[in-house]
Short mmCIF file of C-alpha atoms and ligand atoms in Angstrom, two decimals:
data_model
loop_
_atom_site.label_atom_id
_atom_site.label_comp_id
_atom_site.label_asym_id
_atom_site.label_seq_id
_atom_site.Cartn_x
_atom_site.Cartn_y
_atom_site.Cartn_z
CA UNK C 864 131.85 77.33 63.72
CA UNK C 865 129.27 79.25 63.71
CA UNK C 866 127.13 80.92 66.36
CA UNK C 867 124.20 78.76 65.62
CA UNK C 868 126.23 75.99 65.81
CA UNK C 869 127.74 76.83 69.48
CA UNK C 870 124.17 77.36 70.71
CA UNK C 871 123.27 73.76 70.19
CA UNK C 872 123.23 71.31 72.53
CA UNK C 873 125.88 68.26 72.26
CA UNK C 874 123.36 65.46 71.21
CA UNK C 875 123.67 63.35 74.45
CA UNK C 876 122.38 66.35 76.01
CA UNK C 877 119.46 66.89 74.24
CA UNK C 878 118.55 63.34 74.11
CA UNK C 879 118.84 63.20 78.19
CA UNK C 880 117.12 65.96 78.41
CA UNK C 881 114.14 64.51 76.60
CA UNK C 882 114.54 61.26 77.99
CA UNK C 883 114.03 63.51 81.61
CA UNK C 884 111.32 65.37 80.02
CA UNK C 885 109.41 62.21 79.01
CA UNK C 886 109.94 60.34 82.84
CA UNK C 887 108.41 63.78 84.46
CA UNK C 888 105.54 63.42 81.96
CA UNK C 889 104.96 60.35 83.52
CA UNK C 890 105.66 60.88 87.13
CA UNK C 891 103.47 63.99 87.35
CA UNK C 892 100.77 61.67 86.15
CA UNK C 893 101.51 58.65 88.28
CA UNK C 894 101.37 61.31 91.20
CA UNK C 895 98.11 62.31 89.96
CA UNK C 896 96.78 58.92 89.85
CA UNK C 897 96.82 58.98 93.41
CA UNK C 898 93.57 61.03 93.23
CA UNK C 899 92.25 59.66 90.30
CA UNK C 900 93.09 55.73 90.15
CA UNK C 901 95.74 53.55 89.16
CA UNK C 902 93.91 52.89 85.32
CA UNK C 903 94.23 56.75 84.84
CA UNK C 904 98.02 57.10 84.58
CA UNK C 905 98.86 56.66 81.07
CA UNK C 906 101.38 53.77 80.99
CA UNK C 907 98.61 51.35 82.48
CA UNK C 908 96.34 52.53 79.99
CA UNK C 909 98.71 52.49 77.43
CA UNK C 910 99.73 49.00 78.08
CA UNK C 911 96.25 47.83 78.75
CA UNK C 912 95.55 49.04 75.25
CA UNK C 913 98.26 47.39 73.73
CA UNK C 914 97.19 43.89 75.28
CA UNK C 915 93.24 43.63 73.70
CA UNK C 916 95.43 44.76 70.54
CA UNK C 917 98.32 41.93 70.18
CA UNK C 918 97.02 39.22 68.02
CA UNK C 919 96.77 35.88 70.12
CA UNK C 920 100.04 34.43 68.92
CA UNK C 921 101.71 37.65 70.98
CA UNK C 922 100.25 37.30 74.26
CA UNK C 923 100.88 33.03 74.00
CA UNK C 924 105.01 34.16 72.68
CA UNK C 925 104.82 37.05 75.93
CA UNK C 926 103.68 34.04 78.25
CA UNK C 927 105.69 31.01 77.24
CA UNK C 928 108.41 33.30 77.57
CA UNK C 929 107.92 35.05 80.61
CA UNK C 930 105.07 32.97 81.92
CA UNK C 931 103.52 35.29 85.11
CA UNK C 932 106.14 37.81 84.59
CA UNK C 933 104.18 39.21 81.32
CA UNK C 934 103.14 42.10 83.19
CA UNK C 935 106.97 43.55 84.43
CA UNK C 936 108.00 42.39 81.17
CA UNK C 937 105.40 44.75 78.80
CA UNK C 938 105.84 47.54 81.35
CA UNK C 939 109.95 47.36 81.07
CA UNK C 940 109.54 47.15 77.27
CA UNK C 941 107.24 50.67 77.51
CA UNK C 942 109.42 52.44 79.49
CA UNK C 943 112.30 51.37 76.43
CA UNK C 944 110.08 52.45 74.63
CA UNK C 945 109.43 55.59 76.42
CA UNK C 946 112.47 56.43 76.54
CA UNK C 947 113.44 56.14 73.02
CA UNK C 948 110.71 58.13 71.65
CA UNK C 949 111.49 60.74 74.26
CA UNK C 950 115.48 61.12 73.01
CA UNK C 951 114.46 61.26 69.50
CA UNK C 952 112.21 64.17 70.35
CA UNK C 953 115.11 65.35 73.07
CA UNK C 954 117.81 65.18 69.62
CA UNK C 955 114.99 67.29 67.10
CA UNK C 956 115.07 69.77 69.93
CA UNK C 957 118.17 71.22 69.51
CA UNK C 958 117.48 72.40 65.89
CA UNK C 959 113.87 72.80 66.10
CA UNK C 960 112.72 73.05 69.79
CA UNK C 961 109.33 73.94 68.88
CA UNK C 962 109.14 70.63 67.11
CA UNK C 963 110.26 68.89 69.42
CA UNK C 964 107.97 70.82 72.23
CA UNK C 965 104.84 69.43 69.93
CA UNK C 966 105.81 66.50 69.05
CA UNK C 967 106.08 65.69 72.88
CA UNK C 968 103.09 67.57 73.67
CA UNK C 969 101.37 64.92 70.95
CA UNK C 970 103.33 62.11 72.80
CA UNK C 971 100.64 62.86 75.53
CA UNK C 972 97.16 63.84 73.66
CA UNK C 973 97.80 60.37 72.39
CA UNK C 974 98.44 58.78 75.63
CA UNK C 975 95.11 61.27 77.41
CA UNK C 976 92.89 59.82 74.18
CA UNK C 977 94.09 55.96 75.18
CA UNK C 978 93.33 56.94 78.58
CA UNK C 979 89.79 57.74 77.95
CA UNK C 980 89.18 54.50 75.56
CA UNK C 981 89.86 51.95 78.33
CA UNK C 982 86.48 50.98 80.34
CA UNK C 983 86.94 52.13 83.92
CA UNK C 984 88.02 55.15 82.60
CA UNK C 985 85.72 58.50 82.13
CA UNK C 986 86.72 61.96 81.55
CA UNK C 987 88.28 63.55 84.40
CA UNK C 988 90.36 60.20 84.16
CA UNK C 989 92.70 62.24 81.64
CA UNK C 990 93.75 64.97 83.92
CA UNK C 991 97.10 62.92 85.20
CA UNK C 992 98.21 62.98 81.80
CA UNK C 993 97.19 66.05 80.53
CA UNK C 994 99.05 67.88 83.85
CA UNK C 995 101.86 65.78 83.10
CA UNK C 996 102.02 66.89 79.66
CA UNK C 997 102.20 70.53 80.25
CA UNK C 998 104.69 70.41 83.00
CA UNK C 999 107.01 68.15 80.61
CA UNK C 1000 106.39 70.53 77.40
CA UNK C 1001 108.11 73.91 79.17
CA UNK C 1002 110.77 71.28 80.83
CA UNK C 1003 112.02 69.95 77.92
CA UNK C 1004 112.47 73.54 76.25
CA UNK C 1005 113.81 75.05 79.54
CA UNK C 1006 116.44 71.83 79.55
CA UNK C 1007 117.41 71.96 75.99
CA UNK C 1008 117.94 76.00 76.70
CA UNK C 1009 120.37 75.38 80.09
CA UNK C 1010 122.99 74.49 77.18
CA UNK C 1011 123.05 77.99 75.68
CA UNK C 1012 126.02 80.00 76.32
CA UNK C 1013 125.87 83.10 78.33
CA UNK C 1014 125.16 86.29 76.84
CA UNK C 1015 128.36 88.35 76.64
CA UNK C 1016 129.72 84.96 75.01
CA UNK C 1017 132.69 84.47 76.92
CA UNK C 1018 131.49 80.90 78.35
CA UNK C 1019 134.08 79.30 76.49
CA UNK C 1020 133.08 76.05 77.68
CA UNK C 1021 129.39 76.47 76.28
CA UNK C 1022 130.90 77.90 72.97
CA UNK C 1023 133.26 74.81 72.34
CA UNK C 1024 129.56 72.32 72.75
CA UNK C 1025 130.44 71.33 76.58
CA UNK C 1026 128.01 71.65 79.04
CA UNK C 1027 128.99 73.11 81.75
CA UNK C 1028 128.47 71.53 85.34
CA UNK C 1029 126.73 74.16 87.25
CA UNK C 1030 124.66 75.95 84.74
CA UNK C 1031 123.24 72.68 83.23
CA UNK C 1032 123.88 69.22 84.13
CA UNK C 1033 122.73 70.28 87.94
CA UNK C 1034 119.12 71.32 86.89
CA UNK C 1035 118.43 68.16 84.61
CA UNK C 1036 120.62 65.95 87.56
CA UNK C 1037 117.67 67.61 90.43
CA UNK C 1038 114.93 67.50 87.20
CA UNK C 1039 115.44 63.01 86.91
CA UNK C 1040 116.07 62.72 90.68
CA UNK C 1041 113.30 64.42 91.61
CA UNK C 1042 110.94 62.71 88.26
CA UNK C 1043 112.37 59.64 89.89
CA UNK C 1044 111.33 60.23 93.22
CA UNK C 1045 107.78 61.48 92.65
CA UNK C 1046 107.14 58.95 90.36
CA UNK C 1047 108.38 55.45 92.08
CA UNK C 1048 106.95 57.13 95.51
CA UNK C 1049 103.38 57.84 94.05
CA UNK C 1050 103.77 53.98 92.74
CA UNK C 1051 104.82 52.55 96.12
CA UNK C 1052 102.13 54.40 97.68
CA UNK C 1053 99.71 53.77 94.82
CA UNK C 1054 100.20 50.29 95.86
CA UNK C 1055 100.46 50.49 99.74
CA UNK C 1056 97.25 52.29 99.94
CA UNK C 1057 95.69 49.37 97.80
CA UNK C 1058 97.53 46.55 100.18
CA UNK C 1059 95.35 48.66 103.03
CA UNK C 1060 92.75 48.93 101.01
CA UNK C 1061 92.69 44.75 100.69
CA UNK C 1062 92.63 44.36 104.00
CA UNK C 1063 89.31 46.49 104.35
CA UNK C 1064 87.91 44.63 101.55
CA UNK C 1065 87.09 41.61 104.44
CA UNK C 1066 83.62 40.33 104.58
CA UNK C 1067 81.71 37.65 106.38
CA UNK C 1068 82.33 34.32 104.41
CA UNK C 1069 78.55 32.92 103.98
CA UNK C 1070 78.52 29.56 105.75
CA UNK C 1071 77.86 27.12 102.93
CA UNK C 1072 74.46 25.56 102.88
CA UNK C 1073 76.05 22.58 100.46
CA UNK C 1074 79.46 21.91 101.72
CA UNK C 1075 82.24 20.28 99.69
CA UNK C 1076 83.24 16.56 101.02
CA UNK C 1077 86.35 16.81 103.39
CA UNK C 1078 90.13 16.71 101.53
CA UNK C 1079 92.06 13.16 102.44
CA UNK C 1080 95.37 13.51 103.38
CA UNK C 1081 96.05 10.69 100.53
CA UNK C 1082 94.82 13.47 97.87
CA UNK C 1083 98.15 14.31 97.88
CA UNK C 1084 101.55 11.93 97.19
CA UNK C 1085 104.58 11.75 99.26
CA UNK C 1086 107.19 12.74 97.31
CA UNK C 1087 109.24 15.45 98.12
CA UNK C 1088 109.12 18.56 95.86
CA UNK C 1089 105.40 18.21 94.68
CA UNK C 1090 103.31 21.13 94.68
CA UNK C 1091 100.73 20.93 97.71
CA UNK C 1092 97.68 19.62 96.49
CA UNK C 1093 95.26 23.04 97.51
CA UNK C 1094 96.93 25.79 96.13
CA UNK C 1095 97.78 28.60 98.28
CA UNK C 1096 96.50 32.20 96.98
CA UNK C 1097 98.82 33.77 96.81
CA UNK C 1098 100.99 31.30 94.93
CA UNK C 1099 97.98 30.45 92.29
CA UNK C 1100 98.69 31.94 88.96
CA UNK C 1101 97.35 34.69 87.60
CA UNK C 1102 96.43 35.60 83.76
CA UNK C 1103 94.30 38.30 82.84
CA UNK C 1104 94.33 41.43 80.60
CA UNK C 1105 94.14 44.08 83.51
CA UNK C 1106 97.68 45.67 84.30
CA UNK C 1107 95.76 47.40 87.63
CA UNK C 1108 93.76 45.48 88.97
CA UNK C 1109 90.19 46.70 89.43
CA UNK C 1110 89.40 48.02 92.75
CA UNK C 1111 85.78 47.72 93.24
CA UNK C 1112 83.66 48.40 96.78
CA UNK C 1113 81.09 46.00 97.63
CA UNK C 1114 79.29 48.31 98.57
CA UNK C 1115 79.01 49.78 95.16
CA UNK C 1116 78.89 46.57 92.97
CA UNK C 1117 76.09 45.22 91.71
CA UNK C 1118 75.30 42.01 89.48
CA UNK C 1119 73.03 42.72 86.20
CA UNK C 1120 71.22 39.72 84.78
CA UNK C 1121 70.00 40.28 81.56
CA UNK C 1122 69.13 39.22 77.59
CA UNK C 1123 67.06 36.58 76.82
CA UNK C 1124 65.58 36.30 80.41
CA UNK C 1125 61.65 36.29 81.26
CA UNK C 1126 62.48 39.26 84.02
CA UNK C 1127 65.33 41.25 84.41
CA UNK C 1128 67.39 40.74 87.86
CA UNK C 1129 69.89 43.18 89.57
CA UNK C 1130 71.42 42.20 93.13
CA UNK C 1131 73.62 43.68 95.30
CA UNK C 1132 76.60 41.99 97.47
CA UNK C 1133 74.57 41.40 100.35
CA UNK C 1134 71.59 40.29 98.50
CA UNK C 1135 74.39 37.69 96.48
CA UNK C 1136 75.39 36.83 100.05
CA UNK C 1137 71.86 36.29 101.42
CA UNK C 1138 71.14 33.29 98.74
CA UNK C 1139 72.45 29.94 99.48
CA UNK C 1140 75.97 29.26 98.98
CA UNK C 1141 77.94 26.15 97.89
CA UNK C 1142 81.18 24.66 98.36
CA UNK C 1143 83.15 22.70 95.86
CA UNK C 1144 87.05 21.96 95.37
CA UNK C 1145 87.75 23.04 91.51
CA UNK C 1146 91.21 23.25 89.20
CA UNK C 1147 91.29 26.16 87.11
CA UNK C 1148 93.05 25.92 84.15
CA UNK C 1149 94.11 28.42 81.91
CA UNK C 1150 93.97 27.81 77.74
CA UNK C 1151 97.76 29.25 78.01
CA UNK C 1152 99.00 26.55 79.56
CA UNK C 1153 101.67 24.59 77.21
CA UNK C 1154 102.47 21.13 78.07
CA UNK C 1155 104.08 20.42 81.23
CA UNK C 1156 103.55 23.72 82.41
CA UNK C 1157 102.29 25.81 85.82
CA UNK C 1158 99.19 27.99 84.48
CA UNK C 1159 96.74 25.72 86.40
CA UNK C 1160 95.67 25.89 90.19
CA UNK C 1161 93.30 24.02 92.60
CA UNK C 1162 91.45 25.96 95.27
CA UNK C 1163 88.20 25.48 96.93
CA UNK C 1164 85.73 27.98 96.14
CA UNK C 1165 82.36 29.41 97.90
CA UNK C 1166 79.73 31.20 96.03
CA UNK C 1167 75.93 31.24 94.65
CA UNK C 1168 75.26 28.44 92.22
CA UNK C 1169 74.76 31.09 88.79
CA UNK C 1170 71.93 28.37 88.42
CA UNK C 1171 70.11 29.56 90.94
CA UNK C 1172 70.46 33.61 89.71
CA UNK C 1173 69.59 32.23 85.91
CA UNK C 1174 66.32 29.96 87.29
CA UNK C 1175 65.26 33.45 89.28
CA UNK C 1176 65.42 35.11 86.00
CA UNK C 1177 63.42 32.99 83.72
CA UNK C 1178 65.75 32.01 80.59
CA UNK C 1179 63.84 32.01 77.12
CA UNK C 1180 64.19 29.41 74.86
CA UNK C 1181 66.60 29.65 72.19
CA UNK C 1182 69.88 31.19 73.98
CA UNK C 1183 72.55 28.46 74.39
CA UNK C 1184 75.17 30.94 76.07
CA UNK C 1185 76.37 33.57 78.27
CA UNK C 1186 78.88 36.39 78.53
CA UNK C 1187 79.56 37.55 81.21
CA UNK C 1188 81.27 41.18 81.49
CA UNK C 1189 84.00 42.34 83.86
CA UNK C 1190 84.04 45.81 86.07
CA UNK C 1191 86.95 46.64 83.26
CA UNK C 1192 85.28 45.35 80.39
CA UNK C 1193 86.53 41.71 79.82
CA UNK C 1194 83.94 39.39 78.33
CA UNK C 1195 83.75 35.54 78.64
CA UNK C 1196 81.30 33.22 76.67
CA UNK C 1197 79.95 30.41 78.63
CA UNK C 1198 77.44 27.59 76.82
CA UNK C 1199 74.39 27.94 78.90
CA UNK C 1200 74.29 24.30 79.78
CA UNK C 1201 77.45 24.25 81.64
CA UNK C 1202 75.44 27.13 84.17
CA UNK C 1203 72.34 25.28 84.01
CA UNK C 1204 73.33 21.59 84.52
CA UNK C 1205 74.33 19.84 87.84
CA UNK C 1206 78.21 20.97 88.01
CA UNK C 1207 79.18 23.16 90.42
CA UNK C 1208 79.13 26.61 88.51
CA UNK C 1209 79.59 29.27 90.92
CA UNK C 1210 79.71 33.09 91.43
CA UNK C 1211 82.56 32.75 93.65
CA UNK C 1212 83.20 35.39 96.59
CA UNK C 1213 85.63 33.23 98.51
CA UNK C 1214 88.71 31.08 97.83
CA UNK C 1215 90.35 28.36 100.12
CA UNK C 1216 88.35 30.09 103.13
CA UNK C 1217 89.67 33.94 102.81
CA UNK C 1218 87.22 36.40 100.42
CA UNK C 1219 88.91 36.85 96.98
CA UNK C 1220 91.75 38.64 96.49
CA UNK C 1221 92.07 41.31 94.30
CA UNK C 1222 94.13 39.66 91.67
CA UNK C 1223 91.61 37.12 91.75
CA UNK C 1224 88.43 38.93 91.53
CA UNK C 1225 87.31 40.41 94.15
CA UNK C 1226 84.47 40.93 95.39
CA UNK C 1227 82.97 38.91 92.98
CA UNK C 1228 84.11 36.03 90.19
CA UNK C 1229 82.93 32.75 88.18
CA UNK C 1230 84.00 29.45 88.24
CA UNK C 1231 82.66 26.85 85.95
CA UNK C 1232 84.21 23.55 86.68
CA UNK C 1233 85.64 21.80 82.92
CA UNK C 1234 85.80 25.01 80.99
CA UNK C 1235 89.10 27.08 80.33
CA UNK C 1236 89.35 30.64 82.34
CA UNK C 1237 89.09 32.75 79.59
CA UNK C 1238 85.60 31.14 78.54
CA UNK C 1239 84.20 31.26 82.06
CA UNK C 1240 85.84 32.42 84.74
CA UNK C 1241 85.33 36.42 84.66
CA UNK C 1242 87.27 37.78 88.00
CA UNK C 1243 85.50 41.36 88.65
CA UNK C 1244 82.21 40.22 87.34
CA UNK C 1245 79.45 42.81 86.61
CA UNK C 1246 77.03 41.44 84.36
CA UNK C 1247 75.52 37.98 82.56
CA UNK C 1248 73.54 38.66 79.33
CA UNK C 1249 71.67 35.54 78.83
CA UNK C 1250 72.29 35.28 74.63
CA UNK C 1251 73.07 33.43 71.67
CA UNK C 1252 76.86 32.08 70.14
CA UNK C 1253 75.18 33.34 67.05
CA UNK C 1254 74.63 37.03 68.25
CA UNK C 1255 77.75 37.41 71.00
CA UNK C 1256 81.23 37.47 70.68
CA UNK C 1257 83.60 37.67 73.52
CA UNK C 1258 86.93 39.28 74.49
CA UNK C 1259 89.43 36.56 73.10
CA UNK C 1260 86.98 34.75 70.34
CA UNK C 1261 87.31 38.18 69.24
CA UNK C 1262 91.10 37.44 69.05
CA UNK C 1263 90.98 34.31 67.41
CA UNK C 1264 90.30 31.95 69.93
CA UNK C 1265 88.23 28.79 69.79
CA UNK C 1266 84.92 30.41 70.90
CA UNK C 1267 84.15 27.30 73.57
CA UNK C 1268 86.93 26.22 75.32
CA UNK C 1269 86.36 22.59 77.06
CA UNK C 1270 89.84 21.69 79.14
CA UNK C 1271 91.78 19.28 77.24
CA UNK C 1272 93.33 15.96 79.52
CA UNK C 1273 96.53 17.02 80.59
CA UNK C 1274 98.85 15.28 83.08
CA UNK C 1275 102.96 16.74 83.49
CA UNK C 1276 105.86 15.59 85.46
CA UNK C 1277 106.52 17.66 88.64
CA UNK C 1278 109.20 15.35 90.10
CA UNK C 1279 112.27 15.69 89.17
CA UNK C 1280 111.99 19.12 87.33
CA UNK C 1281 113.67 19.23 83.90
CA UNK C 1282 117.49 18.51 83.95
CA UNK C 1283 117.64 17.83 87.67
CA UNK C 1284 119.10 14.88 89.68
CA UNK C 1285 117.71 12.20 91.42
CA UNK C 1286 119.74 10.47 94.31
CA UNK C 1287 118.46 7.00 94.93
CA UNK C 1288 117.45 5.84 98.47
CA UNK C 1289 118.37 3.71 100.73
CA UNK C 1290 116.36 1.00 98.91
CA UNK C 1291 117.91 1.97 95.03
CA UNK C 1292 114.55 3.78 94.38
CA UNK C 1293 113.96 6.80 92.82
CA UNK C 1294 110.51 8.26 93.04
CA UNK C 1295 108.77 10.58 90.74
CA UNK C 1296 105.21 12.24 90.82
CA UNK C 1297 102.92 14.90 88.90
CA UNK C 1298 99.50 15.88 88.50
CA UNK C 1299 97.17 15.51 86.03
CA UNK C 1300 93.52 16.71 85.04
CA UNK C 1301 90.72 16.06 82.71
CA UNK C 1302 87.84 18.57 84.94
CA UNK C 1303 83.88 17.06 84.74
CA UNK C 1304 85.37 13.33 83.76
CA UNK C 1305 87.90 12.86 86.56
CA UNK C 1306 91.41 11.22 86.03
CA UNK C 1307 91.45 7.40 85.57
CA UNK C 1308 95.21 6.24 85.47
CA UNK C 1309 98.28 7.84 84.94
CA UNK C 1310 101.14 6.20 82.98
CA UNK C 1311 104.24 6.56 82.95
CA UNK C 1312 107.38 5.69 80.35
CA UNK C 1313 110.42 5.85 81.64
CA UNK C 1314 113.59 5.80 77.95
CA UNK C 1315 112.17 4.13 75.32
CA UNK C 1316 110.66 1.17 78.17
CA UNK C 1317 107.25 0.08 78.64
CA UNK C 1318 104.65 1.98 80.15
CA UNK C 1319 103.91 1.43 83.58
CA UNK C 1320 100.81 2.45 85.54
CA UNK C 1321 101.30 5.18 88.12
CA UNK C 1322 100.29 5.19 91.86
CA UNK C 1323 97.20 8.13 92.03
CA UNK C 1324 96.45 9.95 94.96
CA UNK C 1325 93.17 9.76 96.45
CA UNK C 1326 90.37 11.33 93.65
CA UNK C 1327 88.73 14.13 95.59
CA UNK C 1328 86.00 15.00 92.40
CA UNK C 1329 85.59 14.83 89.05
CA UNK C 1330 87.19 18.74 88.80
CA UNK C 1331 90.23 18.56 90.71
CA UNK C 1332 93.44 17.56 89.49
CA UNK C 1333 94.80 14.03 90.75
CA UNK C 1334 98.07 13.54 91.60
CA UNK C 1335 100.37 10.65 90.59
CA UNK C 1336 103.48 8.89 92.15
CA UNK C 1337 105.88 6.28 90.75
CA UNK C 1338 108.83 4.69 92.60
CA UNK C 1339 111.24 3.24 90.39
CA UNK C 1340 113.65 0.37 91.61
CA UNK C 1341 116.65 0.02 90.71
CA UNK C 1342 117.36 2.88 88.39
CA UNK C 1343 120.22 2.74 86.42
CA UNK C 1344 122.84 5.68 86.62
CA UNK C 1345 122.75 8.45 83.72
CA UNK C 1346 120.21 10.05 81.62
CA UNK C 1347 117.11 9.75 81.22
CA UNK C 1348 113.74 10.55 79.59
CA UNK C 1349 110.32 10.03 81.49
CA UNK C 1350 107.06 10.73 79.40
CA UNK C 1351 103.16 10.65 81.42
CA UNK C 1352 99.86 10.31 80.00
CA UNK C 1353 96.55 10.09 81.36
CA UNK C 1354 93.10 8.09 80.84
CA UNK C 1355 90.12 10.04 82.33
CA UNK C 1356 87.18 7.97 83.64
CA UNK C 1357 85.27 7.87 80.19
CA UNK C 1358 88.18 6.27 79.07
CA UNK C 1359 89.05 8.80 76.92
CA UNK C 1360 93.33 8.78 76.48
CA UNK C 1361 95.51 11.57 76.08
CA UNK C 1362 96.30 12.27 72.48
CA UNK C 1363 99.98 12.85 71.68
CA UNK C 1364 99.16 15.13 69.21
CA UNK C 1365 101.12 18.14 70.09
CA UNK C 1366 98.90 21.24 69.76
CA UNK C 1367 100.10 24.49 70.57
CA UNK C 1368 97.97 26.53 72.80
CA UNK C 1369 96.01 28.70 70.35
CA UNK C 1370 93.01 28.45 69.39
CA UNK C 1371 91.72 26.37 71.95
CA UNK C 1372 94.44 24.60 74.47
CA UNK C 1373 97.50 22.71 74.21
CA UNK C 1374 98.35 18.98 73.96
CA UNK C 1375 100.74 16.07 73.53
CA UNK C 1376 102.65 14.76 76.08
CA UNK C 1377 104.95 15.72 79.08
CA UNK C 1378 108.00 15.02 78.64
CA UNK C 1379 111.27 15.94 80.20
CA UNK C 1380 115.02 14.17 81.21
CA UNK C 1381 116.75 13.80 84.08
CA UNK C 1382 119.80 12.08 85.87
CA UNK C 1383 120.15 9.47 88.36
CA UNK C 1384 123.34 9.27 90.29
N1 MTE J 2071 88.11 40.05 84.36
C1 MTE J 2071 88.99 39.41 83.79
N2 MTE J 2071 88.26 38.33 84.18
C2 MTE J 2071 89.50 37.16 83.53
C3 MTE J 2071 90.53 36.85 82.83
C4 MTE J 2071 91.04 38.64 82.63
O1 MTE J 2071 91.23 39.02 81.71
N3 MTE J 2071 89.71 39.71 82.95
N4 MTE J 2071 91.01 36.44 82.64
C5 MTE J 2071 91.35 35.03 82.24
C6 MTE J 2071 91.43 33.76 82.40
S1 MTE J 2071 92.42 34.06 80.40
C7 MTE J 2071 91.85 32.60 83.35
S2 MTE J 2071 92.76 31.70 82.85
C8 MTE J 2071 91.56 32.75 84.31
C9 MTE J 2071 92.61 33.02 85.49
O2 MTE J 2071 91.79 33.04 86.63
P1 MTE J 2071 92.98 33.58 87.98
O3 MTE J 2071 94.10 34.41 87.39
O4 MTE J 2071 92.31 33.51 89.21
O5 MTE J 2071 93.76 32.38 87.94
O6 MTE J 2071 90.95 34.61 84.77
C10 MTE J 2071 89.60 34.58 83.68
N5 MTE J 2071 89.26 35.98 84.10
MO1 MO J 2072 93.78 31.85 80.38
#
């Protein structure tokens, strides 16, 4: 063994040193992100850029696989890729410490550039990543050097390529633990501070000038295991591209209305709240929802009709679209007509009696009955540009999704769950239940088929409005014990029947009949 080989760190050690130094980069940046805001954290920025770049089928697949856990899955995968990259850098550092330092520094610089490209960041926001890099690069060199044998050459363990615990492993373990504690602690603090702020963000919800009809108890069918008719805020699905939930102080918020208008308008939050408000029950649906999926929720919203403000600004001839923009750069293209006809298209500030939760767009979001969220439901809204489809394109239209997104008729079975077992009641019957929606048209009928039998008419819960979902139930008398298949389809109030033709979510929403298997005891 040559002296040079003897001085070289064992492979596992070098890889570990790389991972620990890389982890320290992230931990230090996360700590400083406490000062600069979550959006400046490198993982948040790089993940956000990744989401913006992926083709629609990947987003589709991620939601199909992970549902609303897609963000956790993304962070976990990023962590693995980061660990693999930094392990490789560490390995390189055995022979080429200079190159390893340059690569780790380069990785930090690339992340800093990505931080700078995010809509909500400005130049100072690169600080956390840069400082993290400045700590990580010398740390890597130091960890790699920890391995070298003592100058007098008497260190037999090192000479044989083993790692001596006190001189090497201890500093490594201490650094790793420090990175975990600092990084994890900063993340937790970031989260708890956000929670504290969320409470401080409460404001007086305006009393609506136009009230929504009370929801009758019969809107909910009497079937055990059905989702509630109104979806509680903390159970409402959340879909967006924001890895760090935007944090907006209503005092700093304003809405700019411009483009093809006679008179540009800018409203403060207070001015918005001074407008007459409307209350409406509206079911929101995500275009990424698969047949039978759960990316739909029903809430009572309070907000100012978009129509009121567009009238005040004066929409000019030739306009056919409003491009809404969020604080974090997301955009949606809504057909002008959907915002000026008589439906309840709102600049919503309240959801189910509470100020909008931050995850759902605090302080102001759009809610447009009848259109999928990606073309209408902009959260953290800051801007409305009156324009034309020919002149402007929205976030998802640039990524292969249809530029218009009317919601397709949908129905699903909620009870039983797939492959569940139902036990007949005292009268030897089982009860099935589910949900159907066709916003802006309303549900006229729901039909249910068991195995290859005839279609049966389901009983419908009370219809609250054409913009909300309708629950259905079906009592099946004398069910045969064994395995069965149930299939459901709906008919809207215009007489259109839900198509059997299967389509995947991209580019304009899934279609097909929901069907699942279950067992009767
Ligand atoms: N700013 C912003 N608003 C957004 C999105 C987004 O990514 N960013 N996603 C839209 C999509 S695709 C949907 S389905 C709805 C979901 O609203 P929710 O998360 O409140 O359920 O928000 C819409 N508004
Ligand atoms: Mo969506």
